[in-house]
Short mmCIF file of C-alpha atoms in Angstrom, two decimals:
data_model
loop_
_atom_site.label_atom_id
_atom_site.label_comp_id
_atom_site.label_asym_id
_atom_site.label_seq_id
_atom_site.Cartn_x
_atom_site.Cartn_y
_atom_site.Cartn_z
CA MET A 876 0.00 0.00 0.00
CA PRO A 877 1.12 3.65 -0.37
CA ALA A 878 3.65 4.75 2.26
CA GLU A 879 1.36 7.57 3.41
CA GLN A 880 -1.53 5.16 4.12
CA LYS A 881 -1.92 5.17 7.92
CA TYR A 882 -4.42 2.30 8.19
CA ILE A 883 -5.16 -1.08 6.67
CA TYR A 884 -8.58 -0.21 5.28
CA PHE A 885 -11.01 -3.05 4.74
CA ALA A 886 -14.50 -3.47 3.35
CA SER A 887 -16.81 -6.46 3.76
CA GLY A 888 -19.41 -8.17 1.61
CA ASP A 889 -20.59 -11.52 0.29
CA THR A 890 -18.49 -11.37 -2.90
CA VAL A 891 -15.52 -9.43 -4.26
CA ASP A 892 -17.85 -7.74 -6.77
CA ALA A 893 -20.25 -6.68 -3.99
CA VAL A 894 -17.39 -5.22 -1.94
CA ASP A 895 -16.03 -3.43 -5.01
CA HIS A 896 -19.30 -1.50 -5.37
CA ILE A 897 -19.60 -0.27 -1.77
CA PRO A 898 -20.01 3.55 -1.94
CA GLN A 899 -17.84 4.09 1.16
CA THR A 900 -14.78 2.93 -0.78
CA GLU A 901 -15.06 5.64 -3.48
CA LEU A 902 -12.79 8.20 -1.83
CA LEU A 903 -10.24 5.59 -0.74
CA LYS A 904 -9.96 4.29 -4.31
CA ASP A 905 -9.80 7.83 -5.67
CA ARG A 906 -6.83 8.56 -3.41
CA GLY A 907 -5.02 5.37 -4.43
CA MET A 908 -5.43 3.68 -1.04
CA GLU A 909 -5.25 -0.08 -0.84
CA ILE A 910 -8.37 -1.80 0.51
CA LEU A 911 -8.51 -5.31 1.90
CA TYR A 912 -11.68 -7.10 0.70
CA PHE A 913 -13.34 -9.34 3.29
CA THR A 914 -15.72 -11.95 1.88
CA ASP A 915 -15.69 -14.48 4.71
CA LYS A 916 -18.01 -14.03 7.70
CA ALA A 917 -15.11 -14.42 10.15
CA ASP A 918 -12.85 -11.80 8.55
CA GLU A 919 -14.16 -8.78 10.46
CA PHE A 920 -13.85 -10.64 13.75
CA LEU A 921 -10.23 -11.42 12.91
CA SER A 922 -9.40 -7.77 12.24
CA ASP A 923 -11.09 -6.88 15.54
CA ILE A 924 -8.93 -9.41 17.38
CA LEU A 925 -5.65 -8.54 15.63
CA ARG A 926 -6.28 -4.76 15.81
CA SER A 927 -3.15 -4.04 13.71
CA TYR A 928 -0.50 -5.60 11.49
CA LYS A 929 3.09 -4.28 11.35
CA ASP A 930 2.03 -1.17 13.32
CA LYS A 931 -0.79 -0.37 10.87
CA PRO A 932 -4.23 -0.46 12.57
CA PHE A 933 -7.16 -2.05 10.77
CA ARG A 934 -9.96 0.38 9.90
CA SER A 935 -13.30 -0.40 8.24
CA ALA A 936 -14.30 1.65 5.20
CA THR A 937 -17.71 1.97 6.87
CA ASP A 938 -16.27 3.51 10.05
CA GLY A 939 -17.47 6.99 10.88
CA ASP A 940 -14.06 8.54 10.19
CA LEU A 941 -11.49 7.42 7.62
CA ASP A 942 -8.92 9.92 8.98
CA LEU A 943 -7.79 11.15 5.56
CA PRO A 944 -6.04 14.51 5.01
CA GLY A 945 -8.50 17.34 4.32
CA GLU A 946 -11.51 15.23 5.28
CA ALA A 947 -12.20 16.91 8.63
CA GLU A 948 -11.99 20.47 7.28
CA LYS A 949 -14.44 19.85 4.42
CA GLN A 950 -16.82 18.01 6.70
CA GLU A 951 -16.79 20.83 9.24
CA GLN A 952 -17.67 23.37 6.53
CA ASP A 953 -20.53 21.22 5.23
CA GLU A 954 -21.79 20.54 8.78
CA GLN A 955 -22.07 24.28 9.44
CA GLN A 956 -23.69 25.04 6.10
CA TYR A 957 -26.33 22.28 6.33
CA LYS A 958 -26.81 22.09 10.10
CA GLU A 959 -30.57 22.80 9.86
CA ALA A 960 -31.04 20.22 7.09
CA PHE A 961 -29.30 17.49 9.10
CA ALA A 962 -31.39 18.27 12.19
CA PHE A 963 -34.55 18.15 10.04
CA ILE A 964 -33.59 14.77 8.53
CA LYS A 965 -32.75 13.26 11.92
CA GLU A 966 -36.11 14.38 13.31
CA ALA A 967 -37.95 13.14 10.20
CA LEU A 968 -36.39 9.68 10.66
CA GLY A 969 -37.57 9.54 14.27
CA GLY A 970 -34.68 7.83 16.00
CA GLN A 971 -33.77 5.40 13.21
CA VAL A 972 -30.29 6.96 13.03
CA SER A 973 -28.01 8.19 15.79
CA GLU A 974 -26.54 10.94 13.63
CA VAL A 975 -26.92 12.65 10.24
CA LYS A 976 -23.84 14.23 8.74
CA ALA A 977 -22.11 15.33 5.58
CA SER A 978 -20.07 12.62 3.92
CA THR A 979 -16.54 13.21 2.72
CA ARG A 980 -16.18 9.69 1.32
CA LEU A 981 -18.99 9.76 -1.29
CA LYS A 982 -18.38 11.01 -4.81
CA THR A 983 -21.16 9.66 -7.09
CA HIS A 984 -23.59 8.11 -4.58
CA PRO A 985 -26.10 10.24 -2.65
CA VAL A 986 -26.06 8.38 0.66
CA CYS A 987 -24.48 5.68 2.80
CA LEU A 988 -24.55 4.38 6.35
CA SER A 989 -21.49 4.29 8.55
CA SER A 990 -21.32 2.41 11.81
CA GLY A 991 -18.88 4.36 13.94
CA GLU A 992 -16.69 2.43 16.35
CA GLY A 993 -17.53 -1.05 17.66
CA VAL A 994 -20.06 -3.35 16.01
CA THR A 995 -20.01 -3.23 12.19
CA PHE A 996 -22.91 -3.98 9.84
CA GLU A 997 -21.35 -7.30 8.84
CA MET A 998 -21.12 -8.29 12.53
CA GLU A 999 -24.75 -7.25 13.00
CA LYS A 1000 -25.82 -9.44 10.07
CA TYR A 1001 -23.82 -12.37 11.41
CA PHE A 1002 -25.31 -12.14 14.91
CA THR A 1003 -28.84 -11.55 13.58
CA ALA A 1004 -28.55 -14.83 11.65
CA ALA A 1005 -26.77 -16.81 14.39
CA GLN A 1006 -28.30 -15.40 17.59
CA PRO A 1007 -31.26 -13.10 16.79
CA GLU A 1008 -32.29 -12.97 20.44
CA LEU A 1009 -29.19 -10.86 21.21
CA GLY A 1010 -30.63 -7.96 19.20
CA LEU A 1011 -27.09 -6.73 18.49
CA LYS A 1012 -27.17 -3.63 16.29
CA ALA A 1013 -24.47 -1.45 14.78
CA LYS A 1014 -24.75 2.28 15.28
CA ARG A 1015 -26.44 3.91 12.27
CA ILE A 1016 -24.91 7.16 11.05
CA LEU A 1017 -26.56 8.52 7.91
CA GLU A 1018 -23.99 10.17 5.65
CA LEU A 1019 -25.17 12.43 2.84
CA ASN A 1020 -23.34 13.63 -0.23
CA VAL A 1021 -24.23 17.34 -0.07
CA ASP A 1022 -23.09 17.81 -3.70
CA HIS A 1023 -25.53 15.21 -5.05
CA PRO A 1024 -28.77 16.28 -6.82
CA ALA A 1025 -30.80 14.04 -4.45
CA PHE A 1026 -29.62 16.04 -1.43
CA MET A 1027 -30.21 19.32 -3.26
CA ALA A 1028 -33.80 18.21 -4.01
CA LEU A 1029 -34.32 17.36 -0.33
CA GLU A 1030 -32.87 20.71 0.76
CA THR A 1031 -35.15 22.63 -1.64
CA ALA A 1032 -38.19 20.63 -0.50
CA ARG A 1033 -37.28 21.23 3.16
CA VAL A 1034 -37.82 24.96 2.59
CA LEU A 1035 -40.77 24.79 0.17
CA ASP A 1036 -42.57 21.55 1.06
CA PRO A 1037 -41.45 19.97 4.38
CA GLU A 1038 -43.81 16.98 4.04
CA ARG A 1039 -42.23 16.06 0.71
CA ALA A 1040 -38.77 16.55 2.25
CA LYS A 1041 -39.67 14.03 4.98
CA LYS A 1042 -40.49 11.50 2.27
CA TYR A 1043 -37.13 12.16 0.59
CA ALA A 1044 -35.37 11.62 3.93
CA GLU A 1045 -37.13 8.28 4.42
CA ILE A 1046 -36.25 7.17 0.88
CA LEU A 1047 -32.59 8.09 1.29
CA TYR A 1048 -32.42 6.22 4.59
CA ASN A 1049 -33.96 3.10 3.04
CA GLN A 1050 -31.51 3.34 0.13
CA ALA A 1051 -28.65 3.50 2.63
CA LEU A 1052 -30.00 0.35 4.33
CA LEU A 1053 -30.16 -1.48 0.99
CA ILE A 1054 -26.59 -0.44 0.09
CA ALA A 1055 -25.38 -1.70 3.48
CA GLY A 1056 -27.16 -5.02 2.89
CA LEU A 1057 -29.51 -4.44 5.82
CA PRO A 1058 -33.23 -5.22 5.66
CA ILE A 1059 -35.83 -2.51 5.14
CA GLU A 1060 -38.30 -2.67 8.01
CA ASN A 1061 -41.39 -2.36 5.81
CA PRO A 1062 -40.73 -2.93 2.07
CA SER A 1063 -44.39 -2.37 1.20
CA ALA A 1064 -44.43 1.04 2.90
CA TYR A 1065 -41.18 1.92 1.08
CA THR A 1066 -42.68 1.16 -2.35
CA ASP A 1067 -45.85 3.10 -1.44
CA LEU A 1068 -43.66 6.02 -0.41
CA LEU A 1069 -41.85 5.98 -3.77
CA CYS A 1070 -45.13 5.78 -5.66
CA SER A 1071 -46.59 8.69 -3.68
CA LEU A 1072 -43.95 10.99 -5.18
CA TRP A 1073 -45.15 10.19 -8.71
CA LYS A 1074 -48.54 11.79 -8.10
#
């Protein structure tokens, strides 16, 4: 990996192709960072146990912070500029996410979920399948690409038509769940929501 790469970044999925299309890896690829692809269920647990290799800590591409140069400054600017929008979205989602923030890792995608520290989405999926009674859940941080037309449409609707903006927020959250490979709580309600915007 490049000498300036501080972490061993990894991304998880069922296949190499699935991992290759994870939106959270866009910025890492763009900056020429090497990414370890995990396709085995046990891989994330191994990185959690090892913690580092040759003084390079493991870090998931879906972590809340990739710790890349310039990332924090841009995010802080976007957070200030869209503070009201993020508060609106969090309230519209009614506790489904712990945080809504500007993403520095997305380039072409409108939205993604990050998990912060601790339990990852792949670990959540594993434990849900193996021991559903544990109810183990990863933290859900909704990251939005503030330069994407979908976010711009939501921001315009927030000012002109708040009810429509709430629908956009719900759609973006459900898209983020799908991208992360997590189930949508009510698929029927999601399709009805999409159809309601065609009226």
